[in-house]
């Protein structure tokens, strides 16, 4: 996806899981100017947190070049991870404060790689509270759940 030089991209993401662990899906809705793109996928056995992370990663991977991005997420796990925990994990060699391996480390590392490509502003939205972008991302995530 190529976005206009002067405009940023808004990405709403969500994860869904039927059982935790269980079959799960992720969704990302990208909007820039008058354009939009829908992305979704899933895994047969996964967790909600993994799907939330995957949605963000895949949304960013869809961008073909660096652009300003506003990421709208309803996951406290993703928000806390990015804004509070990730810098420390990286300093500690991807270990927690208790010297245990970070859960979902490969996804956090993939997200870190994608974040280095873009200027990202994070916005937390309350899930299932009527935000149109979040509702669309939720619909896409549920579409991605393997049947």
XYZ file of N, CA and C in Angstrom:
441
model
N 0.843 -1.167 0.000
C 0.000 0.000 0.000
C 0.889 1.231 0.000
N 0.647 2.129 -0.889
C 1.387 3.376 -0.941
C 0.470 4.499 -0.498
N 0.934 5.269 0.464
C 0.147 6.381 0.989
C 0.710 7.690 0.450
N -0.116 8.726 0.366
C 0.362 10.022 -0.098
C 1.464 10.552 0.813
N 2.415 11.294 0.234
C 3.538 11.820 1.003
C 3.093 12.697 2.165
N 2.112 13.565 1.920
C 1.758 14.576 2.916
C 0.817 14.057 3.999
N 0.192 12.927 3.772
C -0.828 12.454 4.712
C -0.330 11.242 5.475
N -0.816 11.115 6.682
C -0.512 9.934 7.461
C -1.570 8.873 7.254
N -1.327 7.749 7.865
C -2.228 6.612 7.782
C -2.792 6.344 9.171
N -4.095 6.122 9.239
C -4.738 5.665 10.470
C -4.928 4.165 10.357
N -4.547 3.446 11.412
C -4.732 1.995 11.443
C -5.465 1.638 12.729
N -6.594 0.956 12.579
C -7.317 0.397 13.719
C -7.062 -1.098 13.711
N -6.755 -1.677 14.864
C -6.454 -3.106 14.926
C -7.256 -3.777 16.031
N -7.452 -5.087 15.865
C -8.119 -5.861 16.908
C -7.765 -7.329 16.746
N -7.877 -8.047 17.846
C -7.704 -9.488 17.854
C -8.952 -10.128 18.416
N -9.185 -11.377 18.040
C -10.343 -12.128 18.530
C -9.901 -13.562 18.766
N -10.446 -14.178 19.800
C -10.100 -15.562 20.094
C -11.332 -16.274 20.622
N -11.583 -17.462 20.113
C -12.698 -18.294 20.578
C -12.096 -19.353 21.492
N -11.978 -19.012 22.755
C -11.185 -19.794 23.697
C -9.831 -19.113 23.780
N -9.149 -19.243 24.888
C -7.881 -18.535 25.054
C -6.916 -19.421 25.833
N -6.223 -20.360 25.180
C -6.015 -20.437 23.735
C -7.166 -21.112 22.997
N -7.150 -20.895 21.696
C -8.154 -21.451 20.807
C -7.981 -20.848 19.435
N -8.940 -21.068 18.539
C -8.854 -20.439 17.223
C -8.998 -18.924 17.366
N -8.155 -18.202 16.647
C -8.190 -16.750 16.776
C -7.963 -16.050 15.460
N -8.350 -14.781 15.432
C -8.179 -13.968 14.238
C -7.685 -12.580 14.585
N -7.135 -11.927 13.599
C -6.681 -10.549 13.741
C -7.248 -9.731 12.579
N -7.432 -8.452 12.828
C -7.926 -7.563 11.790
C -7.267 -6.204 11.881
N -7.044 -5.599 10.734
C -6.491 -4.244 10.673
C -7.215 -3.488 9.564
N -7.660 -2.294 9.903
C -8.329 -1.432 8.931
C -7.474 -0.189 8.764
N -6.989 0.035 7.553
C -6.104 1.146 7.247
C -6.859 2.187 6.441
N -6.702 3.456 6.826
C -7.335 4.561 6.088
C -6.323 5.672 5.892
N -6.292 6.200 4.676
C -5.468 7.357 4.362
C -6.180 8.132 3.270
N -6.469 9.369 3.552
C -7.235 10.171 2.603
C -8.566 9.509 2.309
N -8.864 9.332 1.028
C -10.110 8.686 0.604
C -9.942 7.187 0.390
N -8.818 6.642 0.795
C -8.516 5.237 0.538
C -8.612 4.422 1.823
N -8.848 3.129 1.642
C -8.849 2.235 2.794
C -8.438 0.842 2.350
N -7.993 0.055 3.316
C -7.616 -1.332 3.049
C -7.989 -2.172 4.257
N -8.529 -3.346 4.000
C -8.921 -4.285 5.046
C -7.965 -5.470 5.026
N -7.463 -5.830 6.197
C -6.576 -6.979 6.336
C -7.105 -7.871 7.445
N -6.998 -9.172 7.270
C -7.356 -10.088 8.352
C -6.717 -11.442 8.103
N -6.603 -12.210 9.166
C -6.047 -13.557 9.097
C -6.275 -14.232 10.430
N -5.780 -15.443 10.565
C -5.994 -16.141 11.816
C -5.119 -17.363 11.961
N -5.247 -17.997 13.120
C -4.506 -19.212 13.454
C -5.446 -20.169 14.160
N -5.193 -21.464 13.973
C -6.072 -22.479 14.566
C -5.951 -22.543 16.079
N -4.739 -22.358 16.611
C -4.534 -22.362 18.063
C -3.650 -21.170 18.405
N -4.201 -20.240 19.158
C -3.474 -19.018 19.485
C -4.083 -18.400 20.734
N -3.639 -17.196 21.074
C -4.224 -16.453 22.196
C -4.685 -15.088 21.702
N -5.525 -14.459 22.481
C -5.995 -13.126 22.125
C -4.827 -12.139 22.041
N -3.899 -12.209 22.997
C -2.765 -11.281 22.972
C -1.927 -11.444 21.710
N -1.720 -12.678 21.276
C -0.958 -12.909 20.043
C -1.688 -12.312 18.839
N -2.998 -12.427 18.817
C -3.759 -11.876 17.698
C -3.750 -10.351 17.725
N -3.814 -9.751 18.912
C -3.729 -8.288 19.021
C -2.393 -7.795 18.469
N -1.304 -8.453 18.861
C 0.020 -8.070 18.365
C 0.138 -8.277 16.858
N -0.351 -9.410 16.380
C -0.264 -9.713 14.952
C -1.011 -8.675 14.127
N -2.151 -8.221 14.608
C -2.920 -7.205 13.884
C -2.097 -5.937 13.685
N -1.412 -5.499 14.732
C -0.591 -4.290 14.630
C 0.573 -4.518 13.668
N 1.252 -5.651 13.814
C 2.396 -5.961 12.952
C 1.969 -5.992 11.487
N 0.899 -6.704 11.192
C 0.460 -6.833 9.795
C -0.035 -5.505 9.232
N -0.673 -4.692 10.071
C -1.079 -3.367 9.615
C 0.118 -2.528 9.204
N 1.171 -2.562 10.007
C 2.377 -1.801 9.680
C 3.122 -2.404 8.490
N 3.153 -3.724 8.397
C 3.837 -4.376 7.268
C 3.175 -4.050 5.932
N 1.907 -3.727 5.955
C 1.193 -3.418 4.713
C 1.646 -2.093 4.104
N 2.326 -1.277 4.877
C 2.794 0.021 4.385
C 4.096 -0.178 3.620
N 4.132 0.255 2.371
C 5.282 -0.024 1.514
C 6.458 0.912 1.748
N 6.225 2.013 2.437
C 7.318 2.933 2.749
C 6.991 3.657 4.045
N 8.000 4.255 4.665
C 7.772 4.943 5.935
C 6.787 6.105 5.789
N 5.811 6.138 6.690
C 4.827 7.224 6.736
C 4.455 7.472 8.195
N 3.929 8.665 8.504
C 3.381 8.875 9.840
C 2.140 7.998 10.015
N 2.051 7.341 11.158
C 0.954 6.413 11.425
C 0.314 6.755 12.763
N -1.008 6.735 12.795
C -1.733 6.763 14.063
C -2.354 5.390 14.233
N -1.920 4.685 15.271
C -2.409 3.336 15.553
C -3.452 3.407 16.648
N -4.649 2.914 16.350
C -5.766 2.896 17.288
C -5.937 1.456 17.768
N -5.675 1.208 19.046
C -5.765 -0.152 19.584
C -6.662 -0.164 20.814
N -7.323 -1.300 21.038
C -8.132 -1.439 22.253
C -7.485 -2.400 23.244
N -6.261 -2.813 22.961
C -5.557 -3.780 23.798
C -4.630 -3.077 24.786
N -4.936 -3.215 26.071
C -4.039 -2.679 27.098
C -2.692 -3.394 27.058
N -2.711 -4.682 26.709
C -1.475 -5.467 26.598
C -0.538 -4.830 25.572
N -1.052 -4.503 24.408
C -0.225 -3.879 23.373
C 0.200 -2.483 23.815
N -0.731 -1.690 24.323
C -0.401 -0.318 24.744
C 0.663 -0.313 25.834
N 0.471 -1.123 26.871
C 1.452 -1.178 27.959
C 2.792 -1.703 27.452
N 2.723 -2.725 26.604
C 3.959 -3.293 26.073
C 4.786 -2.263 25.330
N 4.145 -1.502 24.470
C 4.867 -0.521 23.656
C 5.300 0.685 24.480
N 4.404 1.198 25.310
C 4.696 2.460 26.000
C 5.445 2.286 27.317
N 5.356 1.111 27.947
C 5.960 0.950 29.271
C 7.009 -0.154 29.377
N 6.835 -1.247 28.667
C 7.671 -2.421 28.916
C 8.756 -2.669 27.881
N 8.499 -2.387 26.610
C 9.382 -2.843 25.539
C 10.804 -2.296 25.647
N 10.976 -1.050 25.991
C 12.331 -0.488 26.092
C 13.153 -1.254 27.128
N 12.544 -1.576 28.263
C 13.239 -2.350 29.294
C 13.549 -3.762 28.841
N 12.597 -4.382 28.161
C 12.836 -5.733 27.642
C 14.037 -5.735 26.701
N 14.103 -4.756 25.829
C 15.219 -4.681 24.880
C 16.545 -4.499 25.620
N 16.560 -3.611 26.612
C 17.779 -3.392 27.398
C 18.219 -4.665 28.107
N 17.242 -5.471 28.541
C 17.525 -6.699 29.296
C 17.655 -7.928 28.406
N 17.842 -7.740 27.107
C 17.975 -8.883 26.208
C 16.683 -9.665 26.058
N 15.561 -8.952 26.042
C 14.221 -9.537 25.902
C 13.879 -10.455 27.069
N 14.311 -10.031 28.252
C 13.923 -10.702 29.492
C 13.099 -9.729 30.318
N 12.174 -10.285 31.110
C 11.371 -9.454 32.006
C 12.224 -9.008 33.186
N 11.650 -8.182 34.026
C 12.314 -7.730 35.241
C 12.728 -8.919 36.110
N 11.948 -10.000 36.045
C 12.236 -11.216 36.813
C 13.183 -12.157 36.079
N 13.799 -11.677 35.006
C 14.769 -12.456 34.216
C 14.154 -13.658 33.514
N 12.863 -13.568 33.208
C 12.183 -14.616 32.451
C 12.004 -14.133 31.015
N 11.998 -15.070 30.053
C 11.792 -14.646 28.662
C 10.440 -13.945 28.493
N 10.443 -12.897 27.705
C 9.217 -12.158 27.409
C 8.262 -13.078 26.649
N 7.010 -13.131 27.088
C 6.005 -13.907 26.356
C 5.773 -13.260 24.999
N 5.601 -14.090 23.992
C 5.368 -13.619 22.620
C 6.540 -12.800 22.089
N 7.741 -13.175 22.537
C 8.947 -12.415 22.201
C 9.116 -12.194 20.705
N 8.880 -13.231 19.897
C 9.098 -13.084 18.451
C 8.145 -12.051 17.856
N 6.950 -11.931 18.422
C 6.008 -10.920 17.934
C 6.423 -9.523 18.386
N 6.861 -9.391 19.634
C 7.331 -8.092 20.112
C 8.541 -7.630 19.298
N 9.432 -8.563 18.958
C 10.596 -8.193 18.157
C 10.180 -7.787 16.741
N 9.221 -8.495 16.169
C 8.716 -8.119 14.842
C 8.065 -6.736 14.891
N 7.319 -6.470 15.956
C 6.697 -5.156 16.113
C 7.766 -4.078 16.246
N 8.800 -4.349 17.019
C 9.890 -3.398 17.192
C 10.524 -3.047 15.843
N 10.718 -4.040 14.997
C 11.275 -3.814 13.660
C 10.364 -2.907 12.843
N 9.067 -3.176 12.874
C 8.120 -2.355 12.108
C 8.042 -0.932 12.658
N 8.092 -0.787 13.976
C 8.014 0.548 14.576
C 9.206 1.413 14.181
N 10.345 0.787 13.923
C 11.537 1.543 13.532
C 11.372 2.180 12.150
N 10.450 1.692 11.347
C 10.242 2.199 9.983
C 9.326 3.414 9.927
N 8.538 3.629 10.944
C 7.484 4.638 10.873
C 7.498 5.538 12.107
N 6.929 6.717 11.944
C 6.674 7.601 13.079
C 5.261 7.259 13.550
N 5.161 6.641 14.735
C 3.876 6.106 15.190
C 3.368 6.873 16.404
N 2.105 7.236 16.329
C 1.393 7.821 17.473
C 0.366 6.783 17.902
N 0.344 6.471 19.191
C -0.542 5.438 19.735
C -1.774 6.070 20.359
N -2.938 5.509 20.049
C -4.204 5.966 20.627
C -4.931 4.739 21.156
N -5.267 4.757 22.441
C -6.056 3.667 23.007
C -7.532 4.013 22.846
N -8.313 3.036 22.365
C -9.761 3.207 22.254
C -10.431 2.112 23.062
N -11.539 2.442 23.664
C -12.303 1.444 24.412
C -12.973 0.507 23.414
N -12.757 -0.781 23.594
C -13.346 -1.767 22.694
C -14.855 -1.856 22.857
N -15.538 -2.127 21.776
C -16.990 -2.351 21.774
C -17.754 -1.174 22.386
N -17.258 0.035 22.092
C -17.890 1.234 22.648
C -18.351 2.186 21.550
N -18.483 1.673 20.331
C -19.034 2.492 19.265
C -18.036 3.221 18.394
N -16.726 3.061 18.632
C -15.741 3.683 17.747
C -15.806 2.968 16.393
N -16.144 3.684 15.309
C -16.338 3.016 14.016
C -15.108 2.245 13.534
N -13.925 2.798 13.723
C -12.712 2.099 13.305
C -12.479 0.838 14.100
N -12.718 0.908 15.407
C -12.560 -0.270 16.254
C -13.589 -1.332 15.913
N -14.806 -0.910 15.627
C -15.851 -1.873 15.255
C -15.480 -2.578 13.951
N -14.901 -1.831 12.999
C -14.478 -2.423 11.728
C -13.339 -3.412 11.960
N -12.360 -3.038 12.777
C -11.245 -3.939 13.070
C -11.737 -5.206 13.765
N -12.712 -5.064 14.659
C -13.295 -6.219 15.347
C -13.986 -7.145 14.347
N -14.730 -6.559 13.422
C -15.400 -7.350 12.378
C -14.368 -8.126 11.555
N -13.274 -7.464 11.191
C -12.230 -8.120 10.409
C -11.552 -9.229 11.208
N -11.276 -8.973 12.489
C -10.644 -9.995 13.333
C -11.521 -11.233 13.427
N -12.807 -11.034 13.599
C -13.724 -12.175 13.676
C -13.822 -12.905 12.338
N -13.684 -12.162 11.245
C -13.673 -12.785 9.921
C -12.432 -13.682 9.758
N -11.358 -13.330 10.451
C -10.120 -14.092 10.341
C -10.065 -15.363 11.167
N -10.983 -15.528 12.113
C -10.965 -16.720 12.976
C -11.253 -17.962 12.133
N -10.342 -18.963 12.146
C -10.604 -20.195 11.385
C -11.859 -20.893 11.892
N -12.668 -21.379 10.981
C -13.916 -22.069 11.340
C -13.700 -23.559 11.415
